Structures are given as structure tokens and as C-alpha cells.
CSV table of C-alpha atoms in Angstrom, one decimal:
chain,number,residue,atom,x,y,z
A,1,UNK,CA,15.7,37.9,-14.3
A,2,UNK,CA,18.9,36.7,-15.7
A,3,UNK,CA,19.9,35.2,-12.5
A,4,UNK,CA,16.6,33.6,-11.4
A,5,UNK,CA,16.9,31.9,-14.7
A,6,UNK,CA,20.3,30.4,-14.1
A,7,UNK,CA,19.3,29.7,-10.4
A,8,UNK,CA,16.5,27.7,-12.4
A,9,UNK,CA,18.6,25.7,-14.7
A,10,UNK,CA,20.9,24.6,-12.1
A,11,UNK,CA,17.6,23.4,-10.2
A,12,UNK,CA,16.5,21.4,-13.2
A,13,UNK,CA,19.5,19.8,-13.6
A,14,UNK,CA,20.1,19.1,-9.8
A,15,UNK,CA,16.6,17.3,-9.5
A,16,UNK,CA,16.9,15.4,-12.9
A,17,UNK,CA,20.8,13.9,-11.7
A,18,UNK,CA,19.5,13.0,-8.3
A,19,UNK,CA,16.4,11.2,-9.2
A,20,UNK,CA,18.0,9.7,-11.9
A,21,UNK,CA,20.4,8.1,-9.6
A,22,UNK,CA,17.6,7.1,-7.2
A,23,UNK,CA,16.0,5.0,-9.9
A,24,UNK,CA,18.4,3.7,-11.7
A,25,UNK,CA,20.0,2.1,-8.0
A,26,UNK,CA,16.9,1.4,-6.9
A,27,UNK,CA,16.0,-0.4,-10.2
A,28,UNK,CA,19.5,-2.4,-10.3
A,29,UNK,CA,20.5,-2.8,-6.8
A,30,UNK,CA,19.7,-6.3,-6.1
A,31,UNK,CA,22.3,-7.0,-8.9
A,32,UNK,CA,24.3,-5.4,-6.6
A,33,UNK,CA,23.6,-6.8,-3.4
A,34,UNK,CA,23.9,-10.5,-5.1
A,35,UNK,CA,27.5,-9.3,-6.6
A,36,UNK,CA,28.9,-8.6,-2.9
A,37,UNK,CA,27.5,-11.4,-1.5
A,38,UNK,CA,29.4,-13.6,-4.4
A,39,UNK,CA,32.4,-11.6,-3.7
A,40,UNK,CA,33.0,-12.0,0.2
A,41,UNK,CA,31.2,-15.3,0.6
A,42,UNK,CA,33.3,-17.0,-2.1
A,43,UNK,CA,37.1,-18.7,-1.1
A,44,UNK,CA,39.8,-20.0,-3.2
A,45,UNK,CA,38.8,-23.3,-3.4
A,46,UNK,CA,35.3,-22.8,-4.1
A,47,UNK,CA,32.6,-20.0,-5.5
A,48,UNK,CA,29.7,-19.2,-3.7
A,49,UNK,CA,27.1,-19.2,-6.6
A,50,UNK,CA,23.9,-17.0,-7.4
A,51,UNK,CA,21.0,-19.7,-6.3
A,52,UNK,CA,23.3,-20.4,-3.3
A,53,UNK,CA,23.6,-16.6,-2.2
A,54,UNK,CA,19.8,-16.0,-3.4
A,55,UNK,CA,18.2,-18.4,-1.2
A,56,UNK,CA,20.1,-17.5,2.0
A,57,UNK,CA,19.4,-13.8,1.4
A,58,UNK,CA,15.6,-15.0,1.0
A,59,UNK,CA,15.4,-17.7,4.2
A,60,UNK,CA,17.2,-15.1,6.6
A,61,UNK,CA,16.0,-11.8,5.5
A,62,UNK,CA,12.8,-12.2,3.0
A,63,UNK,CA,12.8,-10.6,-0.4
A,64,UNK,CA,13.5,-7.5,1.5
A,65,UNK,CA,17.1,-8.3,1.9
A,66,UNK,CA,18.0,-7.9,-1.4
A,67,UNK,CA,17.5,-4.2,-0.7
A,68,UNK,CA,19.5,-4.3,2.8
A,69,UNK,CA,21.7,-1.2,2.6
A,70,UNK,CA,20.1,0.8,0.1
A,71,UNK,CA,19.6,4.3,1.3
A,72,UNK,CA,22.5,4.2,2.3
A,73,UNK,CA,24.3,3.7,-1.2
A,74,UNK,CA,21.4,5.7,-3.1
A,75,UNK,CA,23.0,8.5,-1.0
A,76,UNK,CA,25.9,8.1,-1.4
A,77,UNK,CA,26.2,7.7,-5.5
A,78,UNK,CA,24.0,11.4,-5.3
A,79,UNK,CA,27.0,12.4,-4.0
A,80,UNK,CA,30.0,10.6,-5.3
A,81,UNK,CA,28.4,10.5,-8.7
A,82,UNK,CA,27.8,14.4,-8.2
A,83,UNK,CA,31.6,14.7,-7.6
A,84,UNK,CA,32.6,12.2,-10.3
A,85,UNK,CA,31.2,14.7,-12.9
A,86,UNK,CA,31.6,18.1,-11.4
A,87,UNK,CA,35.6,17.6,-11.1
A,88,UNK,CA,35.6,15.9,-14.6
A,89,UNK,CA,33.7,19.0,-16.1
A,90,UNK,CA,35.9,21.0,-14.2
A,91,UNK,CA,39.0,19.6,-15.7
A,92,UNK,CA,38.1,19.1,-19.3
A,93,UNK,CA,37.2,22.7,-19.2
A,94,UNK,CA,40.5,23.4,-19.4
A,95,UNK,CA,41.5,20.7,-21.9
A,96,UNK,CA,39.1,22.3,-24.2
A,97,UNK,CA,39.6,25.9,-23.3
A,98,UNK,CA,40.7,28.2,-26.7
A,99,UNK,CA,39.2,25.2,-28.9
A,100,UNK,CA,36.9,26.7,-31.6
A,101,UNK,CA,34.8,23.1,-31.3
A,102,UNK,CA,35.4,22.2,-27.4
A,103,UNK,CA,36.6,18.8,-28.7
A,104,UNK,CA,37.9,16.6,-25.9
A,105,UNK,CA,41.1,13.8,-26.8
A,106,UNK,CA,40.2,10.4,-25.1
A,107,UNK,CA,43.4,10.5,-23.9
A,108,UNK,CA,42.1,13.8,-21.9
A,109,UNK,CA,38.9,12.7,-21.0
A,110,UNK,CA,41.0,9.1,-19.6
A,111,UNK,CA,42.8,11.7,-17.5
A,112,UNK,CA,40.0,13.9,-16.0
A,113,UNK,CA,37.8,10.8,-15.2
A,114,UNK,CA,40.7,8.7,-13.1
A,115,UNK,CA,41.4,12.2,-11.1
A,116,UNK,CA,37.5,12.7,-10.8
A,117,UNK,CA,37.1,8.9,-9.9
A,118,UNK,CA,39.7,9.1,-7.0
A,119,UNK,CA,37.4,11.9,-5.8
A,120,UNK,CA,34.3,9.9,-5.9
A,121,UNK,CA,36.2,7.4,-3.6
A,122,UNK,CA,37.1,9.4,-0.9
A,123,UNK,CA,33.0,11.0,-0.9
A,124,UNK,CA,31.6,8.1,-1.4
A,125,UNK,CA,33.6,5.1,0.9
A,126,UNK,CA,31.7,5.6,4.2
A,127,UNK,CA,27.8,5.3,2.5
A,128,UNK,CA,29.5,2.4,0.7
A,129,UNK,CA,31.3,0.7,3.8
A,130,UNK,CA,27.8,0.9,5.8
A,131,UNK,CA,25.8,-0.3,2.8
A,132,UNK,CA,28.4,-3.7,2.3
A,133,UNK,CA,28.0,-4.3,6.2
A,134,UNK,CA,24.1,-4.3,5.7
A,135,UNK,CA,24.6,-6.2,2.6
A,136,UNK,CA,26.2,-9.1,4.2
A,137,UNK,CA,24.0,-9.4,7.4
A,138,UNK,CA,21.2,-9.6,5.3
A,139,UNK,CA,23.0,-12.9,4.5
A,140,UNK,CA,24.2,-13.9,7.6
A,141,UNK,CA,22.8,-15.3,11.0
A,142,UNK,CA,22.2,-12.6,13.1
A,143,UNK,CA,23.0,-12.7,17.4
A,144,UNK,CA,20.3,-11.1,19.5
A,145,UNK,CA,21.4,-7.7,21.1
A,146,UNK,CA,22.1,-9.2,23.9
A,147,UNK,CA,24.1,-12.4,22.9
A,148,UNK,CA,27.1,-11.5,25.1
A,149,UNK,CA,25.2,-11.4,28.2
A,150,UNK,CA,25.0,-14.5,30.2
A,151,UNK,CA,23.1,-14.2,33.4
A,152,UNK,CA,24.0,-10.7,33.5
A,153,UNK,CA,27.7,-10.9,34.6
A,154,UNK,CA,29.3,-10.6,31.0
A,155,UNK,CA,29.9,-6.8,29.6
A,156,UNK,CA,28.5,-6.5,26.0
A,157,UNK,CA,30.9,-7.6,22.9
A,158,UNK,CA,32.1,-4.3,21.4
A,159,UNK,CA,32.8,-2.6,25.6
A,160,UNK,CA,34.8,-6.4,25.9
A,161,UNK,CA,36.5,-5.7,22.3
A,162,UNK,CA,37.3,-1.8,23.5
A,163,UNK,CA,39.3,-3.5,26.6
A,164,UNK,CA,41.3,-5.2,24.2
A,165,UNK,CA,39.9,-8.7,24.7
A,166,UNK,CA,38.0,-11.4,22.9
A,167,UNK,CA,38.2,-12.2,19.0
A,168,UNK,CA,36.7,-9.6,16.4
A,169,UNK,CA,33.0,-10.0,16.2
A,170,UNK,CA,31.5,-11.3,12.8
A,171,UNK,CA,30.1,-8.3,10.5
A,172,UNK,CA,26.9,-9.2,11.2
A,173,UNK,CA,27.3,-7.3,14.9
A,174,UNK,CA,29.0,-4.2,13.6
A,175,UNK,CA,26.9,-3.0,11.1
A,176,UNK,CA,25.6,0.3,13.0
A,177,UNK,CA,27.7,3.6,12.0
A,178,UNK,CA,27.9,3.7,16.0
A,179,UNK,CA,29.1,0.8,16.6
A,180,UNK,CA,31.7,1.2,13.5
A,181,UNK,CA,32.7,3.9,14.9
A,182,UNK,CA,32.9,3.0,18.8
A,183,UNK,CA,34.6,-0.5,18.3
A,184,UNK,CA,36.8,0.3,14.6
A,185,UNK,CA,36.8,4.3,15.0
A,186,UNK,CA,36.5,6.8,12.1
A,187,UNK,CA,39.0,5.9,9.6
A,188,UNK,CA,37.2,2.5,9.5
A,189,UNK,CA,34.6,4.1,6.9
A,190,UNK,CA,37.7,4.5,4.5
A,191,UNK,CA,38.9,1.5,4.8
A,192,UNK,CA,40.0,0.2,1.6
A,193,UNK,CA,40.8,3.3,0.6
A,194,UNK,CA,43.5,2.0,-1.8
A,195,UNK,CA,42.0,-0.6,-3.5
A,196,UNK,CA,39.0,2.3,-3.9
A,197,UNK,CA,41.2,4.6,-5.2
A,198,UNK,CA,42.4,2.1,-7.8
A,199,UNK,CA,39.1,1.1,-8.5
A,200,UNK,CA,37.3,3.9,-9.4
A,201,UNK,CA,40.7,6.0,-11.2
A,202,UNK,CA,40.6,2.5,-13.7
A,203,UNK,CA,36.6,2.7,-14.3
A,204,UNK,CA,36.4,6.6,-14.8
A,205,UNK,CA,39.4,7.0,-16.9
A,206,UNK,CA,37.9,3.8,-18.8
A,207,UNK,CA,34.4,4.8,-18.5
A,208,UNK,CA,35.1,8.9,-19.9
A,209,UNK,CA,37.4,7.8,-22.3
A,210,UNK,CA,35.7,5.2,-24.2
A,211,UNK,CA,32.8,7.2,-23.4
A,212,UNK,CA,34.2,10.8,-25.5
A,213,UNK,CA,35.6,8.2,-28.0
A,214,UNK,CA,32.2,6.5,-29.2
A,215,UNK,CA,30.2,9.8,-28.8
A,216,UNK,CA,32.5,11.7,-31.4
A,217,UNK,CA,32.3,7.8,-33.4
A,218,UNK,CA,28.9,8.9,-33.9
A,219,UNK,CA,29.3,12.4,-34.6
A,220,UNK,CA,31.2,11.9,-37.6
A,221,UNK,CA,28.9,8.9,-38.6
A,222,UNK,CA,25.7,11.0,-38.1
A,223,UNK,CA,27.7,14.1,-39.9
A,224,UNK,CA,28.5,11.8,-43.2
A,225,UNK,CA,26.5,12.9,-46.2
A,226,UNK,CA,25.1,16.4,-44.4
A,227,UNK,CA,25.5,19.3,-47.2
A,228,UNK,CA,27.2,21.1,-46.7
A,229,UNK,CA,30.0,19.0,-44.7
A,230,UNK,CA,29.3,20.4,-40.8
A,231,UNK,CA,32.6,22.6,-39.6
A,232,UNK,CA,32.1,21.8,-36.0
A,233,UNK,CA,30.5,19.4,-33.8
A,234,UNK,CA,27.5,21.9,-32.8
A,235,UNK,CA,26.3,21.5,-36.1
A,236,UNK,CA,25.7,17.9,-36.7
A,237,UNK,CA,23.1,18.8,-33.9
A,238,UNK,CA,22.5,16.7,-30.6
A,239,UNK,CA,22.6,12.4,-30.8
A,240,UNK,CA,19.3,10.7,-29.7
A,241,UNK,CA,18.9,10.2,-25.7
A,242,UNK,CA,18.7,6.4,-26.3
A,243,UNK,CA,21.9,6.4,-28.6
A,244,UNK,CA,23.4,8.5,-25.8
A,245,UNK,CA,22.1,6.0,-22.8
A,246,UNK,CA,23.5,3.0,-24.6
A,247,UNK,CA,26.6,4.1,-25.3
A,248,UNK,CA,27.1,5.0,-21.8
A,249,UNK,CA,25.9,1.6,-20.5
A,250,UNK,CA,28.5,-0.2,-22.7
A,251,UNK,CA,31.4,2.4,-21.6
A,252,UNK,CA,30.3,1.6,-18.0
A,253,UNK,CA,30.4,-2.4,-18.5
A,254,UNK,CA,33.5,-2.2,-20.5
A,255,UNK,CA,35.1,-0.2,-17.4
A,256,UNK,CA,33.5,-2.1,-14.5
A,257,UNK,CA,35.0,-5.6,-16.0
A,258,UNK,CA,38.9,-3.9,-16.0
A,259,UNK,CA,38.2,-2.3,-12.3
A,260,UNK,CA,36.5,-5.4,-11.0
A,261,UNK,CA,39.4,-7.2,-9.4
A,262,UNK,CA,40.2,-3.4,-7.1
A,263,UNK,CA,36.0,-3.9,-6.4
A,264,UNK,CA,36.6,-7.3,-5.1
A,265,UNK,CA,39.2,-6.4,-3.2
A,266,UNK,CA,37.7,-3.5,-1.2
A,267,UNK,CA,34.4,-5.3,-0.6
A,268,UNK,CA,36.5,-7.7,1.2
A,269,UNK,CA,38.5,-5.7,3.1
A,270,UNK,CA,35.4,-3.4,4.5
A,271,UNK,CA,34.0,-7.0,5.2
A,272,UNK,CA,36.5,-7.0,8.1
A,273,UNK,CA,36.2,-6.2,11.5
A,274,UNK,CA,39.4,-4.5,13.0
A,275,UNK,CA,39.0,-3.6,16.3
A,276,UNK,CA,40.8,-0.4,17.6
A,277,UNK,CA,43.4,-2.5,19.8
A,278,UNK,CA,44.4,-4.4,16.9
A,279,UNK,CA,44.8,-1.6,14.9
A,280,UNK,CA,46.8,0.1,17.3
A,281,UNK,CA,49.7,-3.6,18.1
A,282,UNK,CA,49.9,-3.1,14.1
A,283,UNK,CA,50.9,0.3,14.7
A,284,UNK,CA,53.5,-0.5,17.2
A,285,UNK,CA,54.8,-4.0,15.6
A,286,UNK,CA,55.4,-1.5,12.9
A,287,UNK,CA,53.3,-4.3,10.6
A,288,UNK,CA,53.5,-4.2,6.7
A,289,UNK,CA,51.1,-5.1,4.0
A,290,UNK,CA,51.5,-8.9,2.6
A,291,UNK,CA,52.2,-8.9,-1.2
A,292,UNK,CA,53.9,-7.7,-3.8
A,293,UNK,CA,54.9,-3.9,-4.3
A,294,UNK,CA,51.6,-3.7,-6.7
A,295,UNK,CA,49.8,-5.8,-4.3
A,296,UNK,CA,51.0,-3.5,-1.2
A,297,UNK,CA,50.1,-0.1,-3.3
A,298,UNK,CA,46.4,-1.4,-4.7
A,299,UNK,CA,45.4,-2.8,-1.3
A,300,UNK,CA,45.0,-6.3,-2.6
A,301,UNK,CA,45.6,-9.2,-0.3
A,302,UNK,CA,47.7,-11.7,-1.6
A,303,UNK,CA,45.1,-14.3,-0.1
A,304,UNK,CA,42.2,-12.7,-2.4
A,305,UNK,CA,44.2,-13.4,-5.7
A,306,UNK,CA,42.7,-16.0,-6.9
A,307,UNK,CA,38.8,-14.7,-6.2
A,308,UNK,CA,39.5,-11.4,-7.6
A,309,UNK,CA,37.0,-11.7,-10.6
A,310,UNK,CA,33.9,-13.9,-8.4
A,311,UNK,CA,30.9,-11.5,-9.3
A,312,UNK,CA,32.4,-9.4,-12.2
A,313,UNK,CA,29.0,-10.6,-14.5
A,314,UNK,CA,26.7,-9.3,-11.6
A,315,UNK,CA,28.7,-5.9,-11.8
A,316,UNK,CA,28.9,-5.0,-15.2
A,317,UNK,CA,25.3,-6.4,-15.6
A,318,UNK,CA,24.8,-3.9,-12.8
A,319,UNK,CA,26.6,-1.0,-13.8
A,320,UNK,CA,26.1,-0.8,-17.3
A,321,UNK,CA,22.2,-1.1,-17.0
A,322,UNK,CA,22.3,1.4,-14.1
A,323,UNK,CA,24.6,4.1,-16.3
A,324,UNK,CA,22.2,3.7,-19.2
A,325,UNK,CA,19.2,4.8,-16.7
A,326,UNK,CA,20.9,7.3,-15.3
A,327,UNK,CA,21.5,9.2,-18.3
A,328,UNK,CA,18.6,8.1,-20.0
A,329,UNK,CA,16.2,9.1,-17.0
A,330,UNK,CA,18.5,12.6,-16.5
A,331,UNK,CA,18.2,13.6,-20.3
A,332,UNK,CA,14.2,13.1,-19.8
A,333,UNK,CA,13.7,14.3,-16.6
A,334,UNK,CA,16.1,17.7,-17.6
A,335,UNK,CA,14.0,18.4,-21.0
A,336,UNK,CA,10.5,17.4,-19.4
A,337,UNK,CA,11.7,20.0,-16.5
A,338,UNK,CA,12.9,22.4,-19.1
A,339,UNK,CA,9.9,22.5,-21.0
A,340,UNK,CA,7.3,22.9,-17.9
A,341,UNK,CA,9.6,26.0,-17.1
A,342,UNK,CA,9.9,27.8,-20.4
């Protein structure tokens, strides 16, 4: 009995986390889709703006490309997000392991969340690299399947690419895992890895830290003038879900605006289109990264410097509303789940 009760509760919680992922991308994602469009369509000299990347996502793909791309994302936050959390728990358990309240330092939690957010990267950077391709060509003027064929004598574009000639296709025509995979090959769905890793170690140390912070603010503020004085955090009693939901969303905005520059960076990058012979003279010219030794080590191009923060309103607009319904919509779903149950 015991055990089908656990089995239960790990059930309830499963099904609340992933359908509160599902709606809160679903809700947010056009934010999304317009903050990569700003990001790789925008150049030194000039910003592409947010009617300009609106009305060409409209004219070529209908209102229905603002959602280009998003299975494939919804999927893959179920599971990054699922590893973002499950290797933080994991970790502050043993931060707060022999602690009579299980309190958690920010400085631990900053920690825990960049380890558990260079997990997330690694699980979640082929979901995201397809997703960014569909993205774009939702944007973009799209060649018929059979563009490369002129009176039948031509070979298709990626078997001409394979053979090691022509120029790299645009984005638009590699936007299939196949095709990813045939013309770039598998480590092409990590590309970016760097600049990932960067990312997402800056927004969950950020993002659990400020987070842990401003939850235990509130503890003591909601413990002040209890009698007797509370001893330990279980008895101030739980916070309200909507305190909870906010406090997230403002952690998440404050960490998405320091992480943005790495997210504009490996947007652009998976923008790319690197066939396998290219890939392989770099190899043998024994090519190095442009940049500076930080530049070299985040993944940044030296070229992208200056467009680093295009977008960063879109994404904290993006991700702070989206943390907010996630655990908003998870604390609901859990205790509406719970309930029906006991």
C-alpha cells in the first residue's frame, strides 16, 4: 500500500511538471519565436525590429508561424527542465543534509543550479537546435524540394554539399533532423555547446539563487509577529502559490537578462550551416576560434559583439512569464491531483 502510494505521488507530480511546461511554452512561445528572429536577423549596423520580424513571419508563414518549432521545444523543456531540477534537488540534498531546518545558503543554491543548468544544456540542445532552424524558415523564403534540379541533370543540394562542392545552403533547406544529420552529422545538434553551457550555468545559478534568497525574504517577513517566534522554517507554514509564482518569474527575468548575451550567441551559431567537408578542412588546417581567450571559451564570435543583447526584452518578457506559469500551473495541478486521490 505504502509503495502504490509513493508510485502515486511521483505520478502526480510527473503529470502536473509536464503539463505545466506544455502551457506555459505554449502560452509564451511566440515571445520566443519573435526573440530569435530579432537575434539572428539583426547585424551590427542595424536591428531588425519587432513589426519588421512580425510581418514577415505573417506574409510567409500565416499566424501559424509564430508557433513554427514548437513541439519540438515543448519537448525538449519536459526534459531539460526535468533535468534542471532533478540534479539541483539532488545536489542541495546534500548541502542541507544534517541541518535541523534543511536551510539552503544562496551561495549553495548559485552552485547546484549552474551544475544542474550545464545539464539542461547538453539534454536539451538538439530539441532546441531543430526548433531555431523551424523558427527561422518560418521567416524566410523557402526553395521548392526540388530547387536544385534543372532539367534533371543536377544532383540535389545536400548529395552536391556531401561531395564537397557548392556553398552551404541557407537554413531554410536544412531544417529536417535528416537532413541535419546527412549534410552537418550528429554533433551538429550540440552545436553551440559552449555558449549553451555558459548560458544556462549563468541563468540557473542566477535563477536558484535569487530564487532561495527571496523565498527565505519572505519566510522571515511572514514569520514576524507569530507567537511564539517560529524555530524553524516548517513552522511559519507554506507561502501562497501566487507569492511563490511571482517570485519565480522575477528570479527567471533577472537571470535571463545576465545570460542573454551566451543566448544570442548560440542562436546564432545553430543558425549556421556547416557542412561535413568544411568541418572536416577545419580539422586538418588545425583552425582556431576568432576572439579573445573569454570569447574562444564562451563560444562567442568576435563578429556578434556588438548584437549580443538584440532581443533580451522579448526573453525575459518570455521567460519570466513562462517560470511564473510553470510553477503556478504545477502547484495547482499537484494539489488539484492530490486532492482527487486522497
Amino acid at each position: 500500500m505504502k509503495e502504490l502510494s509513493e508510485n502515486q505521488t511521483i505520478a502526480v507530480h510527473g503529470i502536473a511538471g509536464a503539463g505545466s511546461v506544455v502551457f506555459a511554452t505554449a502560452f509564451t512561445y511566440p515571445l520566443d519565436t519573435m526573440k530569435v528572429l530579432i537575434q539572428v536577423g539583426s547585424t551590427t549596423g542595424k536591428q531588425l525590429d519587432a513589426a519588421q520580424a512580425l510581418s514577415r513571419v505573417v506574409f510567409l508563414s500565416g499566424n501559424a508561424g509564430l508557433y513554427s518549432g514548437f513541439g519540438w521545444l515543448a519537448v525538449g523543456r519536459i526534459f531539460g527542465l526535468g533535468a534542471r531540477f532533478g540534479v539541483y534537488e539532488i545536489l542541495t540534498a546534500f548541502s542541507k543534509d544534517g541541518r535541523e531546518d534543511n536551510y539552503l545558503f544562496p551561495s549553495e543554491a548559485l552552485l547546484a543550479g549552474m551544475a544542474s543548468g550545464a545539464i539542461e544544456t547538453v539534454v536539451s540542445s538538439p530539441f532546441e537546435l531543430i526548433k531555431l532552424r523551424k523558427q527561422v524558415t518560418s521567416a524566410s523564403y523557402a526553395p521548392s524540394p526540388n530547387f536544385a534540379l534543372e532539367n534533371g541533370t543536377r544532383k540535389p543540394l545536400i548529395a552536391r554539399l556531401l561531395n564537397g562542392s557548392g556553398k552551404p545552403p541557407a537554413v531554410s533547406s536544412v531544417r529536417r533532423p535528416s537532413d541535419i544529420i546527412t549534410l552537418e552529422g550528429w554533433s551538429t545538434l550540440w552545436r553551440g555547446i559552449r555558449s549553451g553551457i555558459a548560458r544556462d550555468s549563468v541563468f540557473g545559478g542566477i535563477f536558484f539563487s535569487t530564487w532561495q534568497f527571496l523565498h527565505q525574504a519572505m519566510l522571515d517577513w511572514k514569520a514576524v509577529g507569530m507567537n511564539p517566534p517560529p524555530r524553524l522554517n516548517e513552522d511559519v507554514g507554506p507561502l501562497s502559490p501566487f507569492t511563490v509564482s511571482l517570485t519565480a518569474g522575477f528570479s527567471a527575468s533577472v537571470a535571463a537578462a545576465a545570460s542573454h548575451g551566451f543566448d544570442t550567441s548560440r542562436s546564432r551559431s545553430q543558425c549556421n550551416v556547416l557542412p561535413k567537408h568544411m568541418s572536416m578542412e577545419r580539422k586538418i588546417l588545425k583552425w582556431k576560434r576568432p576572439g579573445n581567450k573569454f570569447e574562444r571559451m564562451t563560444g562567442i564570435h568576435p563578429l556578434d559583439r556588438n548584437v549580443l543583447f538584440h532581443g533580451i526584452g522579448w526573453r525575459m518578457a518570455r521567460t519570466g512569464l513562462a517560470s511564473s506559469m510553470i510553477v503556478g500551473s504545477y502547484l495547482f495541478v499537484a494539489d488539484q491531483l492530490t486532492s482527487i486521490l486522497t
